[in-house]
XYZ file of C-alpha atoms in Angstrom:
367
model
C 23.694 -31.109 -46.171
C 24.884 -31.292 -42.491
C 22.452 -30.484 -39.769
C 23.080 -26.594 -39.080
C 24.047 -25.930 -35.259
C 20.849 -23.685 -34.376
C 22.810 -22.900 -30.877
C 26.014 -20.842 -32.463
C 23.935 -19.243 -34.755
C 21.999 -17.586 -32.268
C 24.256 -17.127 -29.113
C 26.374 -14.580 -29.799
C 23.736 -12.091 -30.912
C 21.433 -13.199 -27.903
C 23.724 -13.209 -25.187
C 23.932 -9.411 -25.272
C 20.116 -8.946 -24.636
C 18.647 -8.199 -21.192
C 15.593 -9.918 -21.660
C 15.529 -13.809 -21.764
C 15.871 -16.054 -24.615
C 15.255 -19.804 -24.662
C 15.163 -21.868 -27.788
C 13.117 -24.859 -27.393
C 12.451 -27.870 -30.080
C 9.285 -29.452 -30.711
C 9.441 -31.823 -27.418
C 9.741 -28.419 -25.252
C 13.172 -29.096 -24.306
C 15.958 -26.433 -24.157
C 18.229 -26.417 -26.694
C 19.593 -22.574 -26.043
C 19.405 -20.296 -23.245
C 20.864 -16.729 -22.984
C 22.635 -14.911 -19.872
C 19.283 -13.206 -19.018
C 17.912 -16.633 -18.847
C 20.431 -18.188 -16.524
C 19.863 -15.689 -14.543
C 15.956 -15.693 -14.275
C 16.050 -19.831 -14.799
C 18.518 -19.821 -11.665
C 20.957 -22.455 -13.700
C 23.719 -22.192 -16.105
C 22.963 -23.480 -19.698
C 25.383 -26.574 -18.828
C 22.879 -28.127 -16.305
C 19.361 -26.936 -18.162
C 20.876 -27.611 -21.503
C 18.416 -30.398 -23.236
C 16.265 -30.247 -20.028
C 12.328 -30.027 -20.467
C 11.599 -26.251 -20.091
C 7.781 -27.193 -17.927
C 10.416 -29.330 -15.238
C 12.131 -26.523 -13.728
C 8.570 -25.414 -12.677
C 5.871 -27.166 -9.891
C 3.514 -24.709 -11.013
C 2.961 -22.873 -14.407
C -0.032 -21.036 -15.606
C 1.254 -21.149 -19.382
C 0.444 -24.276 -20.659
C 2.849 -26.631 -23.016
C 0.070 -27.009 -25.424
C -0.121 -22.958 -26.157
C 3.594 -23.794 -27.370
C 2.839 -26.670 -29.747
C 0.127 -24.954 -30.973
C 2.153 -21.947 -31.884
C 4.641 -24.612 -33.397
C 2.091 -26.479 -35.566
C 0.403 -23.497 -36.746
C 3.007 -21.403 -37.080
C 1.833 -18.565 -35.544
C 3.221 -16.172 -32.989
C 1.561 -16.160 -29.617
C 2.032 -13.316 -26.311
C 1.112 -13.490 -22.429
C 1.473 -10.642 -20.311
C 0.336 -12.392 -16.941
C 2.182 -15.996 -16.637
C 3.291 -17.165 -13.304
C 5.560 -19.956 -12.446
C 6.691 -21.267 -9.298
C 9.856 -23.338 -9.470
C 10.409 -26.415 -7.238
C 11.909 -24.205 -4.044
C 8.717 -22.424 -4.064
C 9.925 -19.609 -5.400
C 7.251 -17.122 -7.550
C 7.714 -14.848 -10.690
C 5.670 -13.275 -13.438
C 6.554 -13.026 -16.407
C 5.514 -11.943 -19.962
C 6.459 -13.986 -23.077
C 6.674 -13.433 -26.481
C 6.724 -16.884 -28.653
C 7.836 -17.206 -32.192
C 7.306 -20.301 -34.176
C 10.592 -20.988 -36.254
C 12.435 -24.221 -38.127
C 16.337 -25.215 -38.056
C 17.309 -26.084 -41.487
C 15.998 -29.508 -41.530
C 12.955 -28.488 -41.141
C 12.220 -29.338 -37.411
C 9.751 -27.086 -35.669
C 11.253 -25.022 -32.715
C 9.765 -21.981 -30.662
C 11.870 -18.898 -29.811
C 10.481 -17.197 -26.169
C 11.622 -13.806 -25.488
C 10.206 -13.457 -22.138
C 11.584 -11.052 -18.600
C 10.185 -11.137 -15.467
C 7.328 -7.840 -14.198
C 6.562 -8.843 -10.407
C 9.203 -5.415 -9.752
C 7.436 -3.228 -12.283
C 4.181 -4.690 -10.959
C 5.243 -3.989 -7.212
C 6.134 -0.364 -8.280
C 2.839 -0.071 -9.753
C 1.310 -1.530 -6.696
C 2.755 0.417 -4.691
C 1.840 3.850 -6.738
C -1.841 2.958 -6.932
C -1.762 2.096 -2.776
C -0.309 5.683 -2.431
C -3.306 6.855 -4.378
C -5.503 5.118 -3.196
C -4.708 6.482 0.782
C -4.741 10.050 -0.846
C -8.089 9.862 -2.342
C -9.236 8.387 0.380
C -7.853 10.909 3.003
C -9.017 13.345 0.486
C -12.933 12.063 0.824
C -12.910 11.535 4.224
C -11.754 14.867 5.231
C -14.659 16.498 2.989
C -17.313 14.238 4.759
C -15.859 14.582 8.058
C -16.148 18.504 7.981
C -19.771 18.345 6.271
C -20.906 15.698 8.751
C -19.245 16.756 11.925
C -19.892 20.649 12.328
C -24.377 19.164 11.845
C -23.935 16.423 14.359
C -22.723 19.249 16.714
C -25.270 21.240 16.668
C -27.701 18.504 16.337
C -26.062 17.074 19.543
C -25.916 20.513 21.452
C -29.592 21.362 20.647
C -30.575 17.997 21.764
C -29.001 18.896 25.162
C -30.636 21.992 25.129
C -33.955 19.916 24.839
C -33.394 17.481 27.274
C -32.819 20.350 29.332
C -36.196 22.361 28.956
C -38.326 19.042 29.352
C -40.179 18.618 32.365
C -41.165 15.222 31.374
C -37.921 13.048 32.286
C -39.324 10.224 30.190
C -39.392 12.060 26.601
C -35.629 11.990 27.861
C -35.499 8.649 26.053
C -35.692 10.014 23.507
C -32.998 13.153 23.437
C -30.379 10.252 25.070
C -30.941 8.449 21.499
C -30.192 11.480 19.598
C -26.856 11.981 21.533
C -25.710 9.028 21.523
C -26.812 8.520 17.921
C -24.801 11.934 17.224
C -21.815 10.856 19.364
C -21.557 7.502 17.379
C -21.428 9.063 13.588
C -18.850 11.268 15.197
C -16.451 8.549 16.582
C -17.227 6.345 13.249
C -15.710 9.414 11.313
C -13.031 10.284 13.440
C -11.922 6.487 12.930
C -12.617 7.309 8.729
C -9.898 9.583 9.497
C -7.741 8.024 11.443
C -4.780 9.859 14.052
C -3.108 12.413 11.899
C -0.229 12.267 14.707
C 2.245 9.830 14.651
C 1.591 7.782 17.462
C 4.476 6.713 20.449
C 7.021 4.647 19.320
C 9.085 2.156 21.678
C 11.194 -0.742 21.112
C 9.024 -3.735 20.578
C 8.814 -7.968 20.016
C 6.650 -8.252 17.092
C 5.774 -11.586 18.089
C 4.777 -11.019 21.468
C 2.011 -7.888 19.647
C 1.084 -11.045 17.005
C 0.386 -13.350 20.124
C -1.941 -10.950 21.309
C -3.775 -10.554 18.176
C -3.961 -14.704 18.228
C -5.272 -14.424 21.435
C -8.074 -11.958 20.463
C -8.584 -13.647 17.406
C -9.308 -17.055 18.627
C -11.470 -15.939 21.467
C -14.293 -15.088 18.712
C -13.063 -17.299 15.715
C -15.062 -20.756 15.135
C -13.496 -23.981 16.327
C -12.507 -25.362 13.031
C -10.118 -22.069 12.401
C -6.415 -23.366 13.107
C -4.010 -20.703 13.816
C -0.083 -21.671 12.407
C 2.603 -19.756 13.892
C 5.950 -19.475 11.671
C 8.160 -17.093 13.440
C 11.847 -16.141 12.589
C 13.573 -16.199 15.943
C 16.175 -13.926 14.565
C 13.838 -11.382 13.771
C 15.114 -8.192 15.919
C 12.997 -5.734 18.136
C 11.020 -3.367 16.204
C 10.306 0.162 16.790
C 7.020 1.142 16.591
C 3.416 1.868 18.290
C 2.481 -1.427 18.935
C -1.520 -0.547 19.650
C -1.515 0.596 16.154
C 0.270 -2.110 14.871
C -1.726 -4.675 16.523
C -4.992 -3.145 15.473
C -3.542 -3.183 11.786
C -2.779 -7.127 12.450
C -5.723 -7.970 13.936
C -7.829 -5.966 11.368
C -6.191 -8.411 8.553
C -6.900 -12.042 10.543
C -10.234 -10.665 11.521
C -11.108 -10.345 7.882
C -9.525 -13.861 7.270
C -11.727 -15.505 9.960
C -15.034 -14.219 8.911
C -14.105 -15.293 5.104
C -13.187 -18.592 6.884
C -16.462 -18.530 8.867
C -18.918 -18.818 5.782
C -17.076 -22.117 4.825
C -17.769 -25.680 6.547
C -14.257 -26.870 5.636
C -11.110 -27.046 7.854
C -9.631 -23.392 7.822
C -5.859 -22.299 8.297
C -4.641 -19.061 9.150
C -0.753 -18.685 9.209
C 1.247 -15.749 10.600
C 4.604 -15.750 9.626
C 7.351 -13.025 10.101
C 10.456 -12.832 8.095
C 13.469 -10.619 7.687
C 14.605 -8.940 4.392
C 17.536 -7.277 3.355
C 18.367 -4.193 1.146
C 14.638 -3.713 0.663
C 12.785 -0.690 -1.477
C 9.594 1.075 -0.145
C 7.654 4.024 -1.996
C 11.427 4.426 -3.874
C 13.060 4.241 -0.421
C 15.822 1.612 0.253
C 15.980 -0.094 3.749
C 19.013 -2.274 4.861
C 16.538 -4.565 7.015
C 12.262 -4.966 6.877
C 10.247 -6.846 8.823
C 7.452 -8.376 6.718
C 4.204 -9.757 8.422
C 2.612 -12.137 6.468
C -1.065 -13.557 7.101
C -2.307 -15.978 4.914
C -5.370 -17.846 5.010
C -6.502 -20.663 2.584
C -10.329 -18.922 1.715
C -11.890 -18.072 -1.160
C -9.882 -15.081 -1.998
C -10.535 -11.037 -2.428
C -13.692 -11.147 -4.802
C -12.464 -9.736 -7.971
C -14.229 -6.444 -7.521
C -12.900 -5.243 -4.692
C -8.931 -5.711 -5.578
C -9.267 -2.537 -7.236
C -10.459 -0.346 -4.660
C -9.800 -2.490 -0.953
C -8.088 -0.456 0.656
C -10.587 2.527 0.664
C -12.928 3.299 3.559
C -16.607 2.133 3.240
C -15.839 -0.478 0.662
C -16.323 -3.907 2.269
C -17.051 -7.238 0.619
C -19.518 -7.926 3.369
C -23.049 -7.026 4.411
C -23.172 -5.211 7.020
C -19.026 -3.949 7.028
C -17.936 -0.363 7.719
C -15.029 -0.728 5.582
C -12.661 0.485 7.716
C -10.297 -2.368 9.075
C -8.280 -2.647 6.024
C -7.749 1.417 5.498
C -6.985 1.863 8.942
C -4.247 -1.116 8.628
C -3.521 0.621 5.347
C -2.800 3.918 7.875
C -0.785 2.529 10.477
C 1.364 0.930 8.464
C 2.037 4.088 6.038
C 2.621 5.952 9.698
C 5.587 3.402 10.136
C 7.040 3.887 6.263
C 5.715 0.764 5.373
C 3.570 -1.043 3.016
C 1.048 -3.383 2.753
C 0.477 -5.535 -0.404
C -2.250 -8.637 -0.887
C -1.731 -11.941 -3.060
C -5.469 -13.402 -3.436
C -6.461 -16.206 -5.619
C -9.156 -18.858 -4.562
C -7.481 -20.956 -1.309
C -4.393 -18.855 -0.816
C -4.654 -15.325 0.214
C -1.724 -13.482 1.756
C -0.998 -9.877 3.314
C 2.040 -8.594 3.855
C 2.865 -5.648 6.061
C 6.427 -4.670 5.586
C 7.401 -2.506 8.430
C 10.972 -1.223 7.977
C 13.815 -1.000 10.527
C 14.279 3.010 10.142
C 16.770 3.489 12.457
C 19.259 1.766 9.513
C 17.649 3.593 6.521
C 19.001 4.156 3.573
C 19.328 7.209 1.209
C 19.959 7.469 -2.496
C 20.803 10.938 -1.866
C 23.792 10.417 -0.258
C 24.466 6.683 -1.083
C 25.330 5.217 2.620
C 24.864 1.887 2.923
């Protein structure tokens, strides 16, 4: 019996689905691909055919051997979480469904059905940040009125005090109370942040990250290299750039006292970009400015991805809390968006501050 053609049996059904399909035989080569594939592969099914699927990749979290073992034992295997980073340094996510199958001769193959989530990841990312600055608005604003309207009184009788005493040494001691009082006020008026939206002017955002390098390295150990990567073509910004700075130097802060606990060389890149046609909270901008800062320590612990952008929560003994969620704040004020990529020796932040001036509406569909 002639060897059946496994390829036209399968391409004219598969090539009308939107997720991926790739056909691979029992060395892990590609022996079909669908549209959707070419199109998340980036390369047409004449260039990948017969190519090994783990070579289009420099990085890949799945492992070849899941997919023999699925082929030798014939069972069906899933991943909701796989990464891979082709050779450009490009990054997706995928999940993957593999089924074991045989062409007519016997020969084990594996079918992968897989499509890529970093957008409906994003989305969600961006949903839970929303939350998480309304909850924490929501807290703050509770404390601040419980602990604010006592520390006034507490502060106005201990003027009253100081005052009535005759003794002007037991003024020591009403001084500490004020200023104690005063304090726990100006730590929750930062909690809460400016509800106003602060003065905006036409700015260079690299001449507000050179200032933040300059703070930065004032106080940052010796063996903390700062990397600039600037886009020259990046145009003005406008925005407050006091708030924006403090929302920078919040972030590299963070990244040098990570960087501090280790002995080893430590790197801390800034790097500004430019994208096009860009979505934020479900609103599309023709032009963004991202901010990236990216430091090569251990990573956000595990714990704290969940909640990091809330006030009080700090990875650190001794932290308020409060760099990250007033970051989180200025950049909301500007329509933007922050999001973090952490693993161990590569953590990034992005702040993605739009150009509003050339905003975009769905509502009316202007470009």
């Amino acid at each position: 019996m002639a060897k059946t053609d496994c390829t036209k049996m399968v391409q004219p059904d598969f090539d009308q689905l939107l997720t991926a399909i790739v056909q691979l035989d029992a060395r892990l080569h590609i022996r079909y691909m669908n549209a959707a594939a070419e199109a998340l592969l980036d390369g047409s099914r004449k260039r990948l055919l017969n190519a090994p699927l783990f070579s289009l990749f420099s990085f890949s979290s799945l492992e070849p051997e899941v997919l023999r073992h699925a082929m030798r034992d014939q069972q069906s295997v899933s991943d909701s979480d796989v990464t891979w980073v082709f050779h450009d340094g490009q990054r997706i996510t995928i999940e993957f469904i593999a089924q074991p199958l045989r062409n007519d001769d016997g020969e084990a193959q594996v079918l992968l059905e897989f499509r890529q989530v970093d957008q409906i990841r994003r989305i969600n990312q961006e949903t839970s940040q929303q939350q998480q600055l309304q909850a924490a608005h929501s807290i703050v604003r509770g404390l601040a009125h419980e602990i604010k309207n006592p520390l006034g009184g507490l502060r106005g009788a201990a003027q009253l005090l100081a005052s009535e005493l005759a003794d002007k040494a037991l003024h020591e001691y009403t001084d500490l109370i004020i200023s104690q009082a005063d304090r726990l006020r100006n730590l929750v008026d930062r909690m809460l942040g400016s509800h106003e939206l602060p003065k905006r002017m036409t700015t260079n955002v690299h001449e507000v990250i050179e200032r933040v390098i300059a703070v930065a390295e004032l106080s940052a150990p010796k063996r903390i290299r700062f990397v600039r990567d600037y886009d020259p073509s990046l145009p003005e910004l406008t925005m407050a750039a006091d708030a924006i700075e403090q929302a920078i130097l919040n972030v590299v802060m963070n990244a040098c006292e990570a960087l501090a606990e280790r002995e080893q060389q430590g790197q801390i890149s800034l790097r500004t970009r430019v994208l096009h046609q860009q979505t934020l909270y479900g609103q599309r901008y023709r032009q963004c400015a991202v901010i990236e800062v990216q430091d090569n320590g251990p990573g956000v612990p595990e714990q704290l991805k969940e909640t990091l952008f809330y006030p009080m929560v700090s990875g650190r003994a001794g932290g308020t809390g409060l760099g990250l969620a007033i970051t989180q704040n200025a950049v909301h004020q500007h329509a933007g968006k922050v999001e973090v990529l952490s693993e161990p020796g590569d953590t990034r932040f992005l702040l993605y501050l739009p150009y509003v001036e050339t905003r975009q509406s769905h509502s009316n569909g202007q470009e």
